[in-house]
Tab-separated table of C-alpha atoms in Angstrom:
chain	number	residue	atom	x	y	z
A	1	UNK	CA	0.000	0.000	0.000
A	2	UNK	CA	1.284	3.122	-1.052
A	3	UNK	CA	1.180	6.840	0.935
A	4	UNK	CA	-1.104	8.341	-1.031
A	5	UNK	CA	-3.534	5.499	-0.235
A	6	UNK	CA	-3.700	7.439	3.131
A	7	UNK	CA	-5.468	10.843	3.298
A	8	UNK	CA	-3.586	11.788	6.876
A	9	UNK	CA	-0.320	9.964	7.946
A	10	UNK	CA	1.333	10.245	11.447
A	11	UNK	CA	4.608	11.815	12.022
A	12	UNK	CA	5.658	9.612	14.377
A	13	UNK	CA	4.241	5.808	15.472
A	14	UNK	CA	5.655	4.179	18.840
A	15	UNK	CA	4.471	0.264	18.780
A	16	UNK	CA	4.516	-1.607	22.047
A	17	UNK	CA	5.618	-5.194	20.988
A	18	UNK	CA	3.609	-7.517	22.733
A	19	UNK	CA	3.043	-11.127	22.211
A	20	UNK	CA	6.099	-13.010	21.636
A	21	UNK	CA	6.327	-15.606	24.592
A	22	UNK	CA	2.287	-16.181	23.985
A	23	UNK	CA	3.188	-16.454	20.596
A	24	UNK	CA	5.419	-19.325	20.786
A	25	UNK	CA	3.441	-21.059	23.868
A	26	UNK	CA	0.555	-21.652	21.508
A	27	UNK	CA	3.070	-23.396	19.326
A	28	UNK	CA	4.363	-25.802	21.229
A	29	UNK	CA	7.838	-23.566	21.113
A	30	UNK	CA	9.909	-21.944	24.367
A	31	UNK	CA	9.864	-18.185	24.627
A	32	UNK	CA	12.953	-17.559	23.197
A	33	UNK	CA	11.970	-18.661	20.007
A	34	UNK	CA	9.393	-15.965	19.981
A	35	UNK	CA	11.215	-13.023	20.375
A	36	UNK	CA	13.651	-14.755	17.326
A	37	UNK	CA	10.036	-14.959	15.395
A	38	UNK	CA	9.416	-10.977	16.497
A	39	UNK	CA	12.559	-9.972	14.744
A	40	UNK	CA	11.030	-10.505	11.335
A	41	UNK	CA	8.051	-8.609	12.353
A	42	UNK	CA	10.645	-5.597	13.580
A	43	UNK	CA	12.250	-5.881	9.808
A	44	UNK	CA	9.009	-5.763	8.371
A	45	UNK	CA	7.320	-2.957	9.799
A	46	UNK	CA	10.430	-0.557	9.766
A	47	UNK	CA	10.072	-1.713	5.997
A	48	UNK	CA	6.613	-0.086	5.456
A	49	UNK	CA	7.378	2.676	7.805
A	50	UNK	CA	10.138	3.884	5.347
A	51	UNK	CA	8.229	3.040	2.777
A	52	UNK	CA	5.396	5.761	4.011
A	53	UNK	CA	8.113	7.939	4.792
A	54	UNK	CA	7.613	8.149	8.525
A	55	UNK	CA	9.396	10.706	10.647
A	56	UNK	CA	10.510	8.647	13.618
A	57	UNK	CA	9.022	4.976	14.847
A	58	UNK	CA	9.439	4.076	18.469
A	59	UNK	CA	9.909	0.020	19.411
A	60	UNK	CA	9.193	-0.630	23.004
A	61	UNK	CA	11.884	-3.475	23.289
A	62	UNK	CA	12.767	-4.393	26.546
A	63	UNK	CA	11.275	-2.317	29.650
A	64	UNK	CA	12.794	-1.696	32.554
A	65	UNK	CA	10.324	-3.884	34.492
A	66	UNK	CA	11.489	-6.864	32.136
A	67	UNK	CA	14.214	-7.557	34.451
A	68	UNK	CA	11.797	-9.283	36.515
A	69	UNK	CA	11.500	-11.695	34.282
A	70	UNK	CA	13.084	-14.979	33.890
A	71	UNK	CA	16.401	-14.421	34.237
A	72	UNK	CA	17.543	-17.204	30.873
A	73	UNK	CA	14.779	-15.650	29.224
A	74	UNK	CA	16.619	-12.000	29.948
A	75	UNK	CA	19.727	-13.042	29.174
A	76	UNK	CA	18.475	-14.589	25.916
A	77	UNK	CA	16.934	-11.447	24.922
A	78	UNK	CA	20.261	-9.064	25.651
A	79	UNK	CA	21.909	-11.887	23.562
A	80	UNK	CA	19.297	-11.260	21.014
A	81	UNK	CA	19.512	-7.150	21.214
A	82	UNK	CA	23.534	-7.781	20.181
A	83	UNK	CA	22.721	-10.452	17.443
A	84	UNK	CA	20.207	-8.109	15.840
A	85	UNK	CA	22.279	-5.368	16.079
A	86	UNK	CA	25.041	-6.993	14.316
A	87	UNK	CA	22.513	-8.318	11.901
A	88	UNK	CA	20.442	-4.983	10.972
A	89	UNK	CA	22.791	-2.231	11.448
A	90	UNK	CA	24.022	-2.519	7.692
A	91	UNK	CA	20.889	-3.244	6.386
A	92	UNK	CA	19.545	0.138	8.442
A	93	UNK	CA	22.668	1.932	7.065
A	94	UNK	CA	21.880	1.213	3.761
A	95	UNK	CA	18.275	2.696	3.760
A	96	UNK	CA	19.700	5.674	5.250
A	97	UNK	CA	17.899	5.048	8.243
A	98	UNK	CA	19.612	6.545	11.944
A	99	UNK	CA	18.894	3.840	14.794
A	100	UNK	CA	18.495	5.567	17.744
A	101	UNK	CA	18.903	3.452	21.380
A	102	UNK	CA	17.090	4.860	24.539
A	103	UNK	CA	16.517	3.970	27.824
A	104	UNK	CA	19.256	3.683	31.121
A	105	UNK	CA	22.106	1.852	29.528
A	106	UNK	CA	24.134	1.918	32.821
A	107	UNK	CA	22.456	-1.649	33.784
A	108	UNK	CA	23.670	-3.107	30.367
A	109	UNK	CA	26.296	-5.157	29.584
A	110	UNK	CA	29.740	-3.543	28.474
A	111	UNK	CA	29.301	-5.764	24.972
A	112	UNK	CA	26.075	-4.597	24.433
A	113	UNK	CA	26.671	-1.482	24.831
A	114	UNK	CA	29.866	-1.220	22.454
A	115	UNK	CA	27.034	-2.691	20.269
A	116	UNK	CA	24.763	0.169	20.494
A	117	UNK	CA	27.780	2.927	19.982
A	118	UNK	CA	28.845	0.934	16.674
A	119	UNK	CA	25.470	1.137	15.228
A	120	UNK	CA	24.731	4.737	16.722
A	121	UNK	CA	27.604	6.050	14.944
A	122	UNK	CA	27.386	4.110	11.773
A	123	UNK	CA	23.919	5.696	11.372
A	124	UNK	CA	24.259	8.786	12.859
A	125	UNK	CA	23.910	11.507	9.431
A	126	UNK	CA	21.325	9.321	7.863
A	127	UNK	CA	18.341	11.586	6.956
A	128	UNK	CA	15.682	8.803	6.464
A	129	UNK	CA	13.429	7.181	9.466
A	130	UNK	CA	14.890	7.582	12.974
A	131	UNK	CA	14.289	4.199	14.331
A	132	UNK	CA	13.866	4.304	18.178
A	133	UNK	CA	14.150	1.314	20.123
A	134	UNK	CA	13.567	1.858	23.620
A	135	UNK	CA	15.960	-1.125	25.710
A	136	UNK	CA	15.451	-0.389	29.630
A	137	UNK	CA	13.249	2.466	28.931
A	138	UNK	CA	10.244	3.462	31.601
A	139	UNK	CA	8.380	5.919	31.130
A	140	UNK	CA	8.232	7.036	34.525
A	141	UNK	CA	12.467	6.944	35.053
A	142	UNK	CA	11.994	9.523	32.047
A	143	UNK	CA	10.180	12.045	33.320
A	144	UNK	CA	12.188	11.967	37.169
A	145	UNK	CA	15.818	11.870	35.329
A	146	UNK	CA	14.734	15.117	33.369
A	147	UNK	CA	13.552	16.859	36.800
A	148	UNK	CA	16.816	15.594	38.081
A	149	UNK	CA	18.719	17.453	35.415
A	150	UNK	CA	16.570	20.623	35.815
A	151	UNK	CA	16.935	20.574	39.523
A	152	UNK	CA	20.772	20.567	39.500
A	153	UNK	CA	20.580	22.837	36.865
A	154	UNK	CA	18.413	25.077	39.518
A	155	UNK	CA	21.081	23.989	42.503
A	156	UNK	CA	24.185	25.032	40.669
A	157	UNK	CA	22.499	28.631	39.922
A	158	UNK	CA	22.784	28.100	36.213
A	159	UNK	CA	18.508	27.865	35.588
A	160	UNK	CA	15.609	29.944	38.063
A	161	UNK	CA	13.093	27.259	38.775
A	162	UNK	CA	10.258	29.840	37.590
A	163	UNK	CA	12.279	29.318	34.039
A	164	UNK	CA	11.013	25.071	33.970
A	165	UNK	CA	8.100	24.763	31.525
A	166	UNK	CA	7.131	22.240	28.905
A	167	UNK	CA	9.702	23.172	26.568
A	168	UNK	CA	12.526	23.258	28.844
A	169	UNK	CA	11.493	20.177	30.422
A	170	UNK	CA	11.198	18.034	27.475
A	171	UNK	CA	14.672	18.910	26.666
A	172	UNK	CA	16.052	16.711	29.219
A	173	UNK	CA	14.131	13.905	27.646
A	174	UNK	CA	15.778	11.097	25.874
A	175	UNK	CA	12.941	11.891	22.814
A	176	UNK	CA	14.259	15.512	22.693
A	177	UNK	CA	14.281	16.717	19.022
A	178	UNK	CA	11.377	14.019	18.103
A	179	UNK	CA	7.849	14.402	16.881
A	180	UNK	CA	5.809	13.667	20.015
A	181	UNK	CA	3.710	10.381	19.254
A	182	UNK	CA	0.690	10.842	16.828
A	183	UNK	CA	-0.110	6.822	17.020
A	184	UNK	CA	0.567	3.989	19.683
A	185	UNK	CA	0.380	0.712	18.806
A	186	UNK	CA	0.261	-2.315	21.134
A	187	UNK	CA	-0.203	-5.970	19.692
A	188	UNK	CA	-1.603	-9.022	21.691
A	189	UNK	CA	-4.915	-7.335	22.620
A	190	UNK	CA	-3.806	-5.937	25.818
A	191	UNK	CA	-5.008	-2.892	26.396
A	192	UNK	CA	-2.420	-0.766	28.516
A	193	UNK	CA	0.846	1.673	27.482
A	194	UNK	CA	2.881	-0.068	30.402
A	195	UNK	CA	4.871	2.936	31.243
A	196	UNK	CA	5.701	3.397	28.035
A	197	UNK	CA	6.854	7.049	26.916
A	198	UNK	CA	4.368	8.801	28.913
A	199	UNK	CA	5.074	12.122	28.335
A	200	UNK	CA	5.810	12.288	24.617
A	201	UNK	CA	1.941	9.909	24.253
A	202	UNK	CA	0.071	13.180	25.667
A	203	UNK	CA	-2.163	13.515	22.568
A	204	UNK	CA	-1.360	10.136	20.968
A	205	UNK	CA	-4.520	7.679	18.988
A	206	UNK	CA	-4.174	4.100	19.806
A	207	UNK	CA	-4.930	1.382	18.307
A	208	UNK	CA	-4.910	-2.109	19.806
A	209	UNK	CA	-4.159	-5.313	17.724
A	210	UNK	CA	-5.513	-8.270	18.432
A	211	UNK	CA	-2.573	-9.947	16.798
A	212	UNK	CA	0.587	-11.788	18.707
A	213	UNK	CA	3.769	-9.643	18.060
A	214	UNK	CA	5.447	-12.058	15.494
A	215	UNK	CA	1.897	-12.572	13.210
A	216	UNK	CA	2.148	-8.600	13.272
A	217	UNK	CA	3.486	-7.371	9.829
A	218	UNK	CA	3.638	-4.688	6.984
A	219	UNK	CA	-0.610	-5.276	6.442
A	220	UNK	CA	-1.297	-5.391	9.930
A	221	UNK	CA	0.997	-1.619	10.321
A	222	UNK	CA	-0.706	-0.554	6.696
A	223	UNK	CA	-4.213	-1.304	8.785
A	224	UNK	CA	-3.471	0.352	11.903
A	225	UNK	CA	-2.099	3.009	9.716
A	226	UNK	CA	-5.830	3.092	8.101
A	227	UNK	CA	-7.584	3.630	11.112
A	228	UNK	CA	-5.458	6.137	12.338
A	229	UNK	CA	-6.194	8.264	9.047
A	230	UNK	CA	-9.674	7.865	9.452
A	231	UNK	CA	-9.901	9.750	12.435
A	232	UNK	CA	-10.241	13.542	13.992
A	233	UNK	CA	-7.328	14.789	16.075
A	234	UNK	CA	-8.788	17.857	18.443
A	235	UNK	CA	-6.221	18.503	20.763
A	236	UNK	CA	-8.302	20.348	22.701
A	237	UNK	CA	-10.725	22.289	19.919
A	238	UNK	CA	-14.235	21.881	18.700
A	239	UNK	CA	-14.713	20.176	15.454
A	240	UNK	CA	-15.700	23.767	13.821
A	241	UNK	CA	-12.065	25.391	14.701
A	242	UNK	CA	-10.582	22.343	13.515
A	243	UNK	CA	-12.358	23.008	10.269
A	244	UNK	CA	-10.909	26.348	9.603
A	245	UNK	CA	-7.529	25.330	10.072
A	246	UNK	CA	-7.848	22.963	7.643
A	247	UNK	CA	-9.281	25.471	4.830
């Protein structure tokens, strides 16, 4: 499907991956090989996304209350994150995509992280998608390590506290310099943003897929992409001012 197809397209989609160990239950198969099946549904959808010439796309990959799970099924997935990295970051190169890693990456290993810098800087001048993928990301650790920043800021005399609005604020954010959300998508049929980028989501449409993460591909993202078009963004205004900015 191409663009055009679409009378109203979203800046900027963050997709909450869910799905993968369900996925792989109902097959008879162990977790891990789940999030292995997910990958091809991460290849795909950054696929379409480029192909609609998206802005930025945000991939919920591992939150920071993961690390309660499992902890072979944790380690399988960091194993995974440097695999795919490996794997990808050419691919990403080529399409003159920039890969983008956020999230605290003080609790990661030293070999992942070398990982992330590789592929960071590789990508770093491409002008196409900015792929996102948040890897010990919460939404709420966010939002406290930018007032953090802004309160030692406000310590160290450099910033008056009556200076700290929005603007300022979101600064400190790892998504400073991104589209805030237009579209969240979560897969699995849950219906929750588990402290997923709660700030930058103020004004975001979701859409919830009854889909596992892995049977989620470029027509499942073409149909959320549908819905989303379909509808009328207020932010805040009646339908008639809405109208007149759009004459």
């Amino acid at each position: 499907m191409t663009p055009d197809k679409f009378s109203n397209m979203p800046r900027h989609v963050a997709i909450i991956m869910d799905g993968n160990n369900r996925w792989a239950k109902s097959r008879g198969l162990s977790g891990v090989r789940g999030h292995h099946a997910g990958v091809e549904s991460v290849r795909a959808v950054i696929k379409r996304a480029a192909e609609h010439h998206l802005e930025a796309i945000t991939l919920f990959a591992f939150s920071s209350e993961n690390w309660k799970r499992p902890a072979q099924e944790v380690s399988a997935l960091m194993e995974l994150f440097i695999m795919a990295l490996k794997r990808e970051v050419s691919r990403l190169h080529k399409n003159g995509i920039r890969l983008c890693i956020v999230g605290d990456r003080s609790r990661l290993s030293s070999s992942l992280n070398r990982a992330i810098d590789r592929a960071e800087n590789l990508t770093r001048h491409n002008q196409g998608l900015k792929l996102i993928v948040a890897v010990n990301y919460g939404g709420r650790w966010d939002i406290a390590s930018a007032a953090q920043r802004l309160a030692r800021q406000v310590e160290e005399g450099h910033l008056s506290a009556d200076a700290i609005d929005e603007t300022l604020f979101e600064r400190e954010m790892v998504s400073t310099g991104i589209p805030e959300v237009d579209l969240c998508i979560r897969t699995s049929g849950e219906q929750r943003i588990s402290n997923f980028i709660l700030w930058q989501m103020a004004y975001a449409e979701f859409y919830f897929s009854p889909l596992y993460w892995p049977d989620f591909g470029g027509d499942a993202f073409d149909e959320a992409l549908s819905v989303y078009s379909g509808r009328k963004r207020r932010f805040g205004m009646t339908d008639e001012q809405i109208e007149v900015q759009g004459a």
